[in-house]
mmCIF file of C-alpha atoms in Angstrom:
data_model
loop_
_atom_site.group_PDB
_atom_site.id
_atom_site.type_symbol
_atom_site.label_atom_id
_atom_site.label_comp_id
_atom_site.label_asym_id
_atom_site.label_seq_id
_atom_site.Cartn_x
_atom_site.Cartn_y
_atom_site.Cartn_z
ATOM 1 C CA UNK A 1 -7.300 14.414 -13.905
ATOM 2 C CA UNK A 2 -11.212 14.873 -13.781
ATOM 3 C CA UNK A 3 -13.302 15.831 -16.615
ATOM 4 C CA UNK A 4 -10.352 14.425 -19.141
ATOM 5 C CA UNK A 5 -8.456 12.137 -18.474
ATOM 6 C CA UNK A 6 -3.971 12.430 -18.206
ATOM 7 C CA UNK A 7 -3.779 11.504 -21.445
ATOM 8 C CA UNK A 8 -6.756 13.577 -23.108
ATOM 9 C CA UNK A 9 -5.094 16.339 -20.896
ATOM 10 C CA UNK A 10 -1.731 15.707 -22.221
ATOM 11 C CA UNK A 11 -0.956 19.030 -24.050
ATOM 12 C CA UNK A 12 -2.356 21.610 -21.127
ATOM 13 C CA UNK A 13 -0.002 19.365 -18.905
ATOM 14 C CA UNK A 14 3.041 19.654 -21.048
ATOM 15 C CA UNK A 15 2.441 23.659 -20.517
ATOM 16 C CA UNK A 16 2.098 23.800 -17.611
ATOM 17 C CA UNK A 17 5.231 21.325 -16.484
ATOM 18 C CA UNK A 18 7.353 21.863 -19.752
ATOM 19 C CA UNK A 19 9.886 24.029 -17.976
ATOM 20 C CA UNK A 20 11.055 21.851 -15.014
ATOM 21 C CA UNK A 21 12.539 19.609 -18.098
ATOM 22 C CA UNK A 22 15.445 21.269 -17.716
ATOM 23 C CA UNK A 23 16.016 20.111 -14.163
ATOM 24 C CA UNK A 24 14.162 17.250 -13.187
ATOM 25 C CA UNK A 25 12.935 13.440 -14.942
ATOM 26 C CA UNK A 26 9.201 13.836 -14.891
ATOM 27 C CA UNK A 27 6.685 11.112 -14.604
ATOM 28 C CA UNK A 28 2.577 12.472 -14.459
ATOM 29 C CA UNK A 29 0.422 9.505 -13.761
ATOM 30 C CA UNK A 30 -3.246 10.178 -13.808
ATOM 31 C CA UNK A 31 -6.554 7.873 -12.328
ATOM 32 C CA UNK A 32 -7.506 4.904 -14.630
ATOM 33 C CA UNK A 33 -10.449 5.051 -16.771
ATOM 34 C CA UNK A 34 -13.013 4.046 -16.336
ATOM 35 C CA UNK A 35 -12.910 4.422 -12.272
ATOM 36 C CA UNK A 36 -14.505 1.180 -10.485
ATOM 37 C CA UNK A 37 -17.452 1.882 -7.903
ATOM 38 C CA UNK A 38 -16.157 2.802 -4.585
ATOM 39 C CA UNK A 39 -12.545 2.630 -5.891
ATOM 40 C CA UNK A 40 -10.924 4.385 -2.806
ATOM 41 C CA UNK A 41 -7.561 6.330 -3.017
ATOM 42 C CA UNK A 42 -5.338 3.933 -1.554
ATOM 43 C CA UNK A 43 -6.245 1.780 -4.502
ATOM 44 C CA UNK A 44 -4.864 4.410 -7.057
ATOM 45 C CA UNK A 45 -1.929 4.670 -4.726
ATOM 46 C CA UNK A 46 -1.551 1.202 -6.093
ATOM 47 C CA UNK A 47 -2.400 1.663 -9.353
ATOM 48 C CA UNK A 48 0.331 4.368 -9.311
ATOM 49 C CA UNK A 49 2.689 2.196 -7.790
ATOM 50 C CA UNK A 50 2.505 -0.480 -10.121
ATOM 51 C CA UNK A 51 3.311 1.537 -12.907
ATOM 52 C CA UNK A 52 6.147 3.101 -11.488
ATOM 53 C CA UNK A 53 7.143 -0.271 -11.162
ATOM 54 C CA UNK A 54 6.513 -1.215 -14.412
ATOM 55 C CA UNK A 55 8.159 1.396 -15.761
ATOM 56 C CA UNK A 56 10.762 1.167 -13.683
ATOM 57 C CA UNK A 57 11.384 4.441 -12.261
ATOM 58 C CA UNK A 58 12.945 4.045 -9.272
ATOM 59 C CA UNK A 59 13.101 5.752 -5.757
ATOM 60 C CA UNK A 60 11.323 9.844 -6.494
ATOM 61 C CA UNK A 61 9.624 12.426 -4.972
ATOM 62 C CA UNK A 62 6.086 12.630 -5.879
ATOM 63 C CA UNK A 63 3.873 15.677 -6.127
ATOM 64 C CA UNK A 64 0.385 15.683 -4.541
ATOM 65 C CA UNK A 65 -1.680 18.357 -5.715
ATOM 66 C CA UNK A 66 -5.499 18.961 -3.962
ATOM 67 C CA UNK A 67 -7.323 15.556 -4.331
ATOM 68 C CA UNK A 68 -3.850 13.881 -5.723
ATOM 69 C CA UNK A 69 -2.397 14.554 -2.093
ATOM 70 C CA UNK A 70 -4.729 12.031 -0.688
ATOM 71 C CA UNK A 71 -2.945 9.373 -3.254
ATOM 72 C CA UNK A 72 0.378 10.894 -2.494
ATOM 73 C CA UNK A 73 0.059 10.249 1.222
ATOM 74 C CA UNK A 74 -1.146 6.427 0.436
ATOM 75 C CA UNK A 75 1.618 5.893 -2.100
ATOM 76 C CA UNK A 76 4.434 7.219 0.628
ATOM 77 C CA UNK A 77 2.965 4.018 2.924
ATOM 78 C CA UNK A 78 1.959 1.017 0.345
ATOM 79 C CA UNK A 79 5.567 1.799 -1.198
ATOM 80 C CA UNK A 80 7.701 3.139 0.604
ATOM 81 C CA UNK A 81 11.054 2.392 -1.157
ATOM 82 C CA UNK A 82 9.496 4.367 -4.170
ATOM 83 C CA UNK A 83 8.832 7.729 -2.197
ATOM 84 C CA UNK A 84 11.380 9.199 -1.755
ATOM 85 C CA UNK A 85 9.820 12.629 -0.377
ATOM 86 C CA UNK A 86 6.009 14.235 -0.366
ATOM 87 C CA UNK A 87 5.116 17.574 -1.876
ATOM 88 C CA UNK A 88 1.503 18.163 -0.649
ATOM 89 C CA UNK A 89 0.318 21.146 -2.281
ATOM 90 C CA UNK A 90 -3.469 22.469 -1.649
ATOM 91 C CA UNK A 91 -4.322 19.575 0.500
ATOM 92 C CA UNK A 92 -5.113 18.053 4.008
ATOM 93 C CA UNK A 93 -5.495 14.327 4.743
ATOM 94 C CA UNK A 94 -8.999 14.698 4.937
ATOM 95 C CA UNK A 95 -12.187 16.782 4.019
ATOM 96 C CA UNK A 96 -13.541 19.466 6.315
ATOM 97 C CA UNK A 97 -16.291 21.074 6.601
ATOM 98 C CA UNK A 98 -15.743 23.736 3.832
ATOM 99 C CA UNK A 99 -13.867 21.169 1.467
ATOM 100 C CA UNK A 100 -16.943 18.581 1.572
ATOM 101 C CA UNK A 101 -19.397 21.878 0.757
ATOM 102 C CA UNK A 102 -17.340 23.038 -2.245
ATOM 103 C CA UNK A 103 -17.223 18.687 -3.035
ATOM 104 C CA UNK A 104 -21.136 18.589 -2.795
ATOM 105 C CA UNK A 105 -22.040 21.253 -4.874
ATOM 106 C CA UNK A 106 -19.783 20.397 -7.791
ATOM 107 C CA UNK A 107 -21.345 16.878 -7.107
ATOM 108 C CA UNK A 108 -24.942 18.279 -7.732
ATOM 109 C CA UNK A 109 -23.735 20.295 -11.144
ATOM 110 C CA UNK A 110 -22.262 16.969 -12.102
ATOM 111 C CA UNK A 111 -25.497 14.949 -11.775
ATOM 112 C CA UNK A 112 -27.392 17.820 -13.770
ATOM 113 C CA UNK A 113 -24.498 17.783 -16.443
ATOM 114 C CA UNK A 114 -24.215 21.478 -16.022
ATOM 115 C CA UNK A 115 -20.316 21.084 -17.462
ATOM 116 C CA UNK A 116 -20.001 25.246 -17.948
ATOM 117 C CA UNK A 117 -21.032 25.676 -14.215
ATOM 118 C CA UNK A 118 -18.974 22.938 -12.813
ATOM 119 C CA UNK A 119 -15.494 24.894 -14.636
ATOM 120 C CA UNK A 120 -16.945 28.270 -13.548
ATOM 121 C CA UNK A 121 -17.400 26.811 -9.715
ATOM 122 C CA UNK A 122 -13.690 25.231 -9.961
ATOM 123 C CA UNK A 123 -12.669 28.499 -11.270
ATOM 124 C CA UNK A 124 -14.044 30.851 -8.696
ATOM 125 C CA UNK A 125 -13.057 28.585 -5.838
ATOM 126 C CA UNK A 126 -9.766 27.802 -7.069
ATOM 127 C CA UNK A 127 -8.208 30.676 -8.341
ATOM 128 C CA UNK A 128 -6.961 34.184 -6.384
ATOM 129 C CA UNK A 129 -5.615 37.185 -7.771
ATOM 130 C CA UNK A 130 -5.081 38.398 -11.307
ATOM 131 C CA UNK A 131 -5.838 34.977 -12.109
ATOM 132 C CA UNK A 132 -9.591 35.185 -11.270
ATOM 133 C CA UNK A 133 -9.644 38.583 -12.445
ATOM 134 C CA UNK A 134 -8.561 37.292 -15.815
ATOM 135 C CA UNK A 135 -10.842 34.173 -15.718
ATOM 136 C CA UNK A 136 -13.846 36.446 -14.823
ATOM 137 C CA UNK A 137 -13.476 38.291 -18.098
ATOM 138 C CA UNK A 138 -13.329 35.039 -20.367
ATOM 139 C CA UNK A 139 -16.349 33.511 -18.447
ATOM 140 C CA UNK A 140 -18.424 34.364 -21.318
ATOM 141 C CA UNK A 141 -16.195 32.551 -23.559
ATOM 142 C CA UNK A 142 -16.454 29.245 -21.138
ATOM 143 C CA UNK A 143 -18.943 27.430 -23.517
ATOM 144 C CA UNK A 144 -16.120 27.465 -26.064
ATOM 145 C CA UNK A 145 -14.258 25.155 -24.174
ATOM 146 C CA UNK A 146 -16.033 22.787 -22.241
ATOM 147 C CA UNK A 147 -15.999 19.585 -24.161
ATOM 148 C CA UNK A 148 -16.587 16.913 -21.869
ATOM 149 C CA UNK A 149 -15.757 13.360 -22.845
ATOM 150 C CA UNK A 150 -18.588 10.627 -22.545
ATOM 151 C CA UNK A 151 -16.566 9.001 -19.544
ATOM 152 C CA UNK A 152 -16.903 12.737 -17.516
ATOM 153 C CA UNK A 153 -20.164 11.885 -15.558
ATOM 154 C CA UNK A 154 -19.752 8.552 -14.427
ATOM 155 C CA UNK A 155 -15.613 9.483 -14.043
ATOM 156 C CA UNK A 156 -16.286 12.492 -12.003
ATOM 157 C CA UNK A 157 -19.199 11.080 -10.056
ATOM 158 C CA UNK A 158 -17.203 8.561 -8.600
ATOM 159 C CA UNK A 159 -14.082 10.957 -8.478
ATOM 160 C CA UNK A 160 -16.159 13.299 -6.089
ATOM 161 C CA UNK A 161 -17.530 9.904 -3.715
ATOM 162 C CA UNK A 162 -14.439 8.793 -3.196
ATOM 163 C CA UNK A 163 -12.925 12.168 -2.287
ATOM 164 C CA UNK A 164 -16.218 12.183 0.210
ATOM 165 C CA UNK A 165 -14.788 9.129 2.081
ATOM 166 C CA UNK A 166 -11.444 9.682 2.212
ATOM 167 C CA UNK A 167 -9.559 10.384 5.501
ATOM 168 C CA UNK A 168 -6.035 9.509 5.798
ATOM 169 C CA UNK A 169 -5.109 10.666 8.976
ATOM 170 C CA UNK A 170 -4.684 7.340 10.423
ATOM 171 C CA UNK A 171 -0.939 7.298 8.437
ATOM 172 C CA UNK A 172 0.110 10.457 8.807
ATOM 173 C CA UNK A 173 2.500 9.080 12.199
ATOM 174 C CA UNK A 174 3.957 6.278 9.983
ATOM 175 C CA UNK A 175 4.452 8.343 6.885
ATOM 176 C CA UNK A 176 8.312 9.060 7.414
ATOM 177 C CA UNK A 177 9.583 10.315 4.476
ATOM 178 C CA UNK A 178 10.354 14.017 4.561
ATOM 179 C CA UNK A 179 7.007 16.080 2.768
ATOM 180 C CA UNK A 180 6.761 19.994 1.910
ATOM 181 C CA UNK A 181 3.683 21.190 2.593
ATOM 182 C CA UNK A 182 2.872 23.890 0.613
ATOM 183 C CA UNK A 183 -0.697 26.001 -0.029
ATOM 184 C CA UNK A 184 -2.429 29.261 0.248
ATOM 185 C CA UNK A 185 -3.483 31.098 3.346
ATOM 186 C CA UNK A 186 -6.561 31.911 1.486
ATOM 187 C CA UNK A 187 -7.844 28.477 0.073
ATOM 188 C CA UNK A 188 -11.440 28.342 -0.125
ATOM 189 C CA UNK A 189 -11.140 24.489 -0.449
ATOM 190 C CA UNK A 190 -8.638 23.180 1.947
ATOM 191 C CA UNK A 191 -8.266 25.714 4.729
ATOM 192 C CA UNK A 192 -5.288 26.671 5.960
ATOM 193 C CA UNK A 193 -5.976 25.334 9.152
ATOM 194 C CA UNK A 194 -6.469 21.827 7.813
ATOM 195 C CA UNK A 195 -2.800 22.215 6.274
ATOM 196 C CA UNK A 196 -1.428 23.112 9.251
ATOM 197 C CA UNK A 197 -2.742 20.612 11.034
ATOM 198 C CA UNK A 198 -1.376 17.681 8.678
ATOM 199 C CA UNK A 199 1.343 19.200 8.696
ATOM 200 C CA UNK A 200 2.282 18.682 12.401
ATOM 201 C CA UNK A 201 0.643 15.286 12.131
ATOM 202 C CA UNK A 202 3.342 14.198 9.855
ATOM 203 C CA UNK A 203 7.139 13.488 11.342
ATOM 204 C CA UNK A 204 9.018 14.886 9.031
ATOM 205 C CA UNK A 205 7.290 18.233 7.099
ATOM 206 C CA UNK A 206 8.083 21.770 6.574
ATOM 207 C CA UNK A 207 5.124 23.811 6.520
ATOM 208 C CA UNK A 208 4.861 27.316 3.929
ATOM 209 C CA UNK A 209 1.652 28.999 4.039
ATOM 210 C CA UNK A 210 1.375 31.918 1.894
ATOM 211 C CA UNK A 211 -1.046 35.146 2.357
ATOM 212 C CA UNK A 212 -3.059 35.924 -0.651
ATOM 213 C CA UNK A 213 -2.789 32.632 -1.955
ATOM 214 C CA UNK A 214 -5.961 30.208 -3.085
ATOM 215 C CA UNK A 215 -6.154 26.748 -3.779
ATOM 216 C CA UNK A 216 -4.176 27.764 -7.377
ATOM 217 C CA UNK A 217 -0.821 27.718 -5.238
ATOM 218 C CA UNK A 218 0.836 25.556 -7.834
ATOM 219 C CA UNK A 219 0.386 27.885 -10.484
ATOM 220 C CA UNK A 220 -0.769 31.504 -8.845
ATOM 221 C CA UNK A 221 1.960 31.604 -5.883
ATOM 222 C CA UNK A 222 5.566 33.263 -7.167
ATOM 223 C CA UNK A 223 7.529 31.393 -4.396
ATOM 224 C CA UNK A 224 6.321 27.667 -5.013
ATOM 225 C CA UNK A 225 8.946 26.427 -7.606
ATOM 226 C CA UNK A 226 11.648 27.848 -5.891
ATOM 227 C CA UNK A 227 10.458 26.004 -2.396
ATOM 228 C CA UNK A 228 9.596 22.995 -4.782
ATOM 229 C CA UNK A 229 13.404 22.960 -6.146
ATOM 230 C CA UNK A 230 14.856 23.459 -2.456
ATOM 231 C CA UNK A 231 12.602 20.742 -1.060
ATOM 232 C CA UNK A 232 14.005 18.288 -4.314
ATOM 233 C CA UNK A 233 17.426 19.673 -3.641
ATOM 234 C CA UNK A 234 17.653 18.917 -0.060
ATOM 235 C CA UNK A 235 16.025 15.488 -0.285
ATOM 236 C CA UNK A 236 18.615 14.409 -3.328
ATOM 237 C CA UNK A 237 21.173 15.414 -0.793
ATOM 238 C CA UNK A 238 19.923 13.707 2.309
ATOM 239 C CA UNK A 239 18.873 10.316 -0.024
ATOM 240 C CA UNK A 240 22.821 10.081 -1.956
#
């Protein structure tokens, strides 16, 4: 939910999700275009909200992933009756020191329009493992692909400020649903450390952490459906 937005993105998210179907209801709710000025994260907590609402969806567990934990963590305060757990994966509640480097730079490419640079920086800072090995050998092919919309400068612009300001540590104590926090001991984005340390901020969260793992946990770590589908189990049992 950057460069496109959910719904231009509709058919790589349908891959990637397709095969939880046969378990779970899903709902994938992206940022709305365009994104105001200064439009901070607790405000697409609300935009999220509403259209759970609307849609009438009921009581879940939502899925945070990187900047989407930020919204997560808002959405499990501004509604709490629709939360009904937190799975934080590849995030912290706010961004360090290495997080707001990786934020400026792809800031910078953004400005200059240099869209093939901005995927290859996601890429190498994102992905571990055969992953990046494979990515590295289609780099040249990266120019094949990049076809940015006319909304992706002034969407990711303001994407990237508000992830710049955002610090949600504040309601981490009142956040009392039970969340899974979940990453990579090796994420060049959102350091381990600053997982860990949300983590024991929050009153109710299991922490797994694994070695070798980037900030690609959701896709390039073997173990996070299964912890995903234990964390949904046990929650469906505690909530009926």
């Amino acid at each position: 939910d950057g460069l496109s937005t959910v719904g231009d993105s509709a058919a790589s998210l349908a891959r990637s999700y397709y095969k939880r179907l046969d378990k779970y209801r899903l709902l994938i709710i992206g940022r709305r275009e365009p994104i105001p000025e200064r439009f901070g994260v607790d405000r697409h907590a609300m935009d999220m909200l509403w259209a759970v609402n609307k849609l009438n969806w009921g009581p879940s567990v939502w899925e945070g992933i990187s900047a989407g934990g930020f919204i997560a963590l808002w959405a499990a305060i501004k509604g709490r009756n629709l939360v009904r757990g937190l799975i934080l994966t590849s995030t912290a509640a706010y961004m360090n020191e290495a997080g707001r480097a990786v934020a400026e730079e792809w800031l910078e490419l953004v400005a200059e329009e240099r869209w093939k640079d901005l995927i290859w920086s996601s890429i190498s800072y994102t992905c571990s493992g055969w992953r990046l090995w494979l990515y590295r050998l289609l780099r040249p092919l990266l120019g094949l692909f990049v076809r940015p919309q006319p909304y992706a400068r002034t969407r990711m612009t303001r994407l990237i400020q508000e992830l710049l300001r955002a610090d949600a540590r504040s309601i981490l104590p009142y956040i009392t649903c039970p969340a899974l926090v979940i990453g990579g001991e090796d994420d060049r984005i959102v350091p381990a450390e600053a997982q860990r340390e949300m983590a024991a901020t929050l009153r109710n969260a299991r922490l797994v952490l694994s070695p070798g793992c980037g900030h690609d946990s959701d896709r390039g770590n073997p173990i996070y459906e299964r912890e995903v589908d234990r964390f949904v189990d046990e929650v469906m049992v505690v909530d009926n």
